[in-house]
Structure formats: C-alpha cells, structure tokens
mmCIF file of C-alpha atoms in Angstrom:
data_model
loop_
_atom_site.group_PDB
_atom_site.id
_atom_site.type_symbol
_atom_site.label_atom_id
_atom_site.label_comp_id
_atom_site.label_asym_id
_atom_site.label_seq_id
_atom_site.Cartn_x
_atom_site.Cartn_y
_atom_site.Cartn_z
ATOM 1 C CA UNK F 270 114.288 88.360 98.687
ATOM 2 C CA UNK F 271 112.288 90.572 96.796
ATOM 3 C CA UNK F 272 113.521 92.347 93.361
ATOM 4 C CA UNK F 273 112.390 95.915 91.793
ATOM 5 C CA UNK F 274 113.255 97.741 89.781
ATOM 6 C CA UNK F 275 112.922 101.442 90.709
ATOM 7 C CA UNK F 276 112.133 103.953 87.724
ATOM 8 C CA UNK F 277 112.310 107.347 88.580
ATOM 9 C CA UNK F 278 111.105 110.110 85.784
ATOM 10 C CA UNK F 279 113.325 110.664 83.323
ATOM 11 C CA UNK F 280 111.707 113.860 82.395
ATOM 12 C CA UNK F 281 113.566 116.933 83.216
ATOM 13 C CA UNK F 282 111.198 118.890 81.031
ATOM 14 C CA UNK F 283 108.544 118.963 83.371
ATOM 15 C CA UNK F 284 109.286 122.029 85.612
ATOM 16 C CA UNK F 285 107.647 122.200 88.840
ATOM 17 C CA UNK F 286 105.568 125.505 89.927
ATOM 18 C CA UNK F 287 108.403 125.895 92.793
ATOM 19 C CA UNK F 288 111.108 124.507 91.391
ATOM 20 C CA UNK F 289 112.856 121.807 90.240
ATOM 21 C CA UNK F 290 111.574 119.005 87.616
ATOM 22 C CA UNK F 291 109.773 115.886 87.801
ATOM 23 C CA UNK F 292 113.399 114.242 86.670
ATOM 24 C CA UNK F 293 115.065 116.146 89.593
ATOM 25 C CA UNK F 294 112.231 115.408 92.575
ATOM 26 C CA UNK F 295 111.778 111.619 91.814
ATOM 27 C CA UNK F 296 115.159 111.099 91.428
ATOM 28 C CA UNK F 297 115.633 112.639 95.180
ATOM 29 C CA UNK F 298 112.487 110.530 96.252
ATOM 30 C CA UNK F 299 113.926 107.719 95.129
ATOM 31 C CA UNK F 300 117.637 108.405 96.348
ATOM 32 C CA UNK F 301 115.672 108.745 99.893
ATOM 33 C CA UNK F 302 113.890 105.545 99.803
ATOM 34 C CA UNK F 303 116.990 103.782 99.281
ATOM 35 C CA UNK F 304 118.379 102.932 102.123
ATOM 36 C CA UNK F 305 114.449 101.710 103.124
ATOM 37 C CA UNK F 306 114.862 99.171 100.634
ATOM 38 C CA UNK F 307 118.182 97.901 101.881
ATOM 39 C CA UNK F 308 117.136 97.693 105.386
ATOM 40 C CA UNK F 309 114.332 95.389 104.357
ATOM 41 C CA UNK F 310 116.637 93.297 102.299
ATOM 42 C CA UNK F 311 114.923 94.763 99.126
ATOM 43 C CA UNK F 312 117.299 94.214 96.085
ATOM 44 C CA UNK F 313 116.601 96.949 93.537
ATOM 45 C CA UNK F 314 118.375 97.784 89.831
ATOM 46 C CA UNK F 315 117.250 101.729 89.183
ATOM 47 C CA UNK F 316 117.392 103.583 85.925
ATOM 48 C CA UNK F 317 119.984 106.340 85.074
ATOM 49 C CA UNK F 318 119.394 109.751 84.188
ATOM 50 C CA UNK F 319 119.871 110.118 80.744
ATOM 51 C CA UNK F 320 118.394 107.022 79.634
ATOM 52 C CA UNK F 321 115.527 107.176 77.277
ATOM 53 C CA UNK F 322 112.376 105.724 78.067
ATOM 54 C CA UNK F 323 113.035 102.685 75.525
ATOM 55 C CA UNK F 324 115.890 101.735 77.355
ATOM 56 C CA UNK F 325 115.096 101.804 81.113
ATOM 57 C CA UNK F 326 111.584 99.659 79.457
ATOM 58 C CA UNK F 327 114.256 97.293 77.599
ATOM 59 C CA UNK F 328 116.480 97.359 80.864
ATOM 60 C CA UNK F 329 113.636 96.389 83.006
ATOM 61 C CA UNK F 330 111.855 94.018 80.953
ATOM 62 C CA UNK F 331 115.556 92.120 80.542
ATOM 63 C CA UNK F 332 115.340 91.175 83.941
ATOM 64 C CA UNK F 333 113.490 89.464 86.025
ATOM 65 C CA UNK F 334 112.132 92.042 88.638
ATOM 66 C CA UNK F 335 108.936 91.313 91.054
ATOM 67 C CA UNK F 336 107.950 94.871 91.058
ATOM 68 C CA UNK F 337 108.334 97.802 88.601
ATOM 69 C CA UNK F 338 108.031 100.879 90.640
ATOM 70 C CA UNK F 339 107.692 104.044 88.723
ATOM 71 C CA UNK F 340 108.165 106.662 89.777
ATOM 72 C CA UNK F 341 105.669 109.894 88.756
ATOM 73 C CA UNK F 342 104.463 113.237 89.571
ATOM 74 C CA UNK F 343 101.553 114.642 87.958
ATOM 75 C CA UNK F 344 101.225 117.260 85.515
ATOM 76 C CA UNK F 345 98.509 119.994 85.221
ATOM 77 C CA UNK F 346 97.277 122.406 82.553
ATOM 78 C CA UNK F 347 98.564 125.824 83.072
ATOM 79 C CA UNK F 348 94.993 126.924 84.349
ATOM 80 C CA UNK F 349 95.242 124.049 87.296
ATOM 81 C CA UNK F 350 99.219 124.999 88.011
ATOM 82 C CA UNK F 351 100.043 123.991 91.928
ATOM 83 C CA UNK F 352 96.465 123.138 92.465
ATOM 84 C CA UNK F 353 96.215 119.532 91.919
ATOM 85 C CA UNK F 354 97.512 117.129 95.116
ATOM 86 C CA UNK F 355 97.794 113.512 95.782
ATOM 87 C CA UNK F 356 98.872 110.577 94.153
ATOM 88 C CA UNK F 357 98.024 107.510 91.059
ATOM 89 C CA UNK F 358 98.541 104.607 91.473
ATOM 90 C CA UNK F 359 98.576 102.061 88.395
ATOM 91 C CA UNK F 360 98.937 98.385 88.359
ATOM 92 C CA UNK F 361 99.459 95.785 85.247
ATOM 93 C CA UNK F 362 95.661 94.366 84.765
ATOM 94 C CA UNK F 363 96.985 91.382 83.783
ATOM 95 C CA UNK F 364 99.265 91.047 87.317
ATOM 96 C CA UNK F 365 97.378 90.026 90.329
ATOM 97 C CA UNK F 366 101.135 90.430 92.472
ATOM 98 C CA UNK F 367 100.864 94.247 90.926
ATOM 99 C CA UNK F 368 97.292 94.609 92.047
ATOM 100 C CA UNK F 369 97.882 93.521 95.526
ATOM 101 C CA UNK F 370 101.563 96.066 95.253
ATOM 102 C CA UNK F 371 99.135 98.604 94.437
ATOM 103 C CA UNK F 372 96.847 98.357 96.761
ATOM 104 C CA UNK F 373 99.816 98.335 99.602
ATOM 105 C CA UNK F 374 100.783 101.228 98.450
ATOM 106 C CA UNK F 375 97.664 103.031 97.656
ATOM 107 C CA UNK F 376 96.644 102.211 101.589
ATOM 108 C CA UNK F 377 99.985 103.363 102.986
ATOM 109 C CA UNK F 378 100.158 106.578 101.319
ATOM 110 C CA UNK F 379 96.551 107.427 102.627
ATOM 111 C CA UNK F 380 98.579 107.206 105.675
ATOM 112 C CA UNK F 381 100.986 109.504 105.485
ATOM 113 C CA UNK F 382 99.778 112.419 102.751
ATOM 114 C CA UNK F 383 96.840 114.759 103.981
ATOM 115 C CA UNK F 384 94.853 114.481 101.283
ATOM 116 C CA UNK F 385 95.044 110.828 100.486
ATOM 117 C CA UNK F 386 95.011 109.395 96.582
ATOM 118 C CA UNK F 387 93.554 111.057 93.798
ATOM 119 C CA UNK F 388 92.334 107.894 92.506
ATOM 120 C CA UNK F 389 91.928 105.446 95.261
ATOM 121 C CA UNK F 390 91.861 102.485 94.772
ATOM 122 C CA UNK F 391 94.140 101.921 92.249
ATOM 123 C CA UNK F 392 93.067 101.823 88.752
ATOM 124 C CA UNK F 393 94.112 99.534 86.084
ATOM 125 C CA UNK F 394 96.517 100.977 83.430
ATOM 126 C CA UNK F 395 95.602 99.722 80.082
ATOM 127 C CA UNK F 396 98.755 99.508 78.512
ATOM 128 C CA UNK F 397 101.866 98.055 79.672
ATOM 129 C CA UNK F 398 105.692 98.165 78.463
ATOM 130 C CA UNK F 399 105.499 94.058 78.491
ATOM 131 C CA UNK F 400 103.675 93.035 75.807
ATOM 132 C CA UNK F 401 103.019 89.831 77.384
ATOM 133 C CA UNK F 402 102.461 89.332 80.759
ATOM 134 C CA UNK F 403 104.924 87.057 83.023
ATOM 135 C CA UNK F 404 103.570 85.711 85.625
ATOM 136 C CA UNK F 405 104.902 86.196 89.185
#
C-alpha cells in the first residue's frame, strides 16, 4: 500500500488577491483530497499547522514515505498580482519513483485545469530536504 506524506503550506503569510492564504487554501485542498486517498487505500501522515518548516522536513524525512507531496501555490510580484495561472511541478533529480510521480501528476492536471502547467513537464528541483537520497 502506498505511503505519503502530504505537506500542505505552512505559510499563512502569503495572502491571496481574493482571499485567504496559501496556509489556508492548501490546507482545504488537501483536507479535500483526503478521503481520495483513503478510497484508494493510500496511507498518508500530513503536517500540522503550526509546524515550522524544519519540523514537518524532520517529520517526513523520519519516516519512511514513498511520496512527499507538497503542497504549493505560487506567488507573484505585486505588478503580476492574480495574473499568473497553472501549476509546478518538482521532482527529487536523484528519484526516478519521483520523476515518474511527477509526471502522473503533471499529465493529470493538464486534464482537469484550463490552462494546463506552467512548466510542463516537470522540472528537476535542485535541492532537496534529504541530503541523501533513499532509494525507493
């Protein structure tokens, strides 16, 4: 049975143009996928609000998760505010599991959003909260 861990933002900072933060939104995104992941016998540990960054990275990186799904929306300058759509989508470079998670994801949000990706395919983040890479 597959094992995540889900990572919504923890950044309540980041106020949206209409509303709401990034902390608030992903948290309801992932409160809605939920259920998803239970009906396809997905086990998932998610982080808390109020956790720092360190620890949900410490938390995650404790166990021993296939997936780490974060859980992002993107900022803009104050020039671009409510004009930039669509999604990232990262994967460990070092992870050939997270490549091939990426790409799933990157092809089934096409799907369903408009406008597609901003950056499709996904690109390869650079640097990771693991320090070393586990395999899969």
């Amino acid at each position: 049975m597959p094992n995540i861990y889900l990572s919504p933002s923890l950044q309540p900072y980041n106020e949206y143009v209409n509303g709401g933060s990034e902390q608030y939104h992903m948290n309801i995104l992932a409160d809605n996928m939920e259920p998803y992941l239970r009906a396809n016998g997905i086990r998932f540990t998610r982080n808390t609000i109020g956790m720092t960054l360190g620890q949900a990275i410490r938390e995650s990186n404790a166990g021993y998760y296939d997936l780490h799904l974060a859980l992002h929306s993107n900022a803009a300058p104050p020039q671009l505010s409510g004009q930039l759509r669509g999604a990232d989508v990262y994967y460990y470079p070092y992870s050939t599991a997270g490549k091939r998670a990426a790409e799933i994801i990157a092809e089934n949000y096409k799907e369903i959003y408009p406008t597609g990706c901003a950056r499709c395919p996904p690109q390869r983040w650079q640097r990771s909260p693991r320090q070393t890479p586990r395999p899969f």
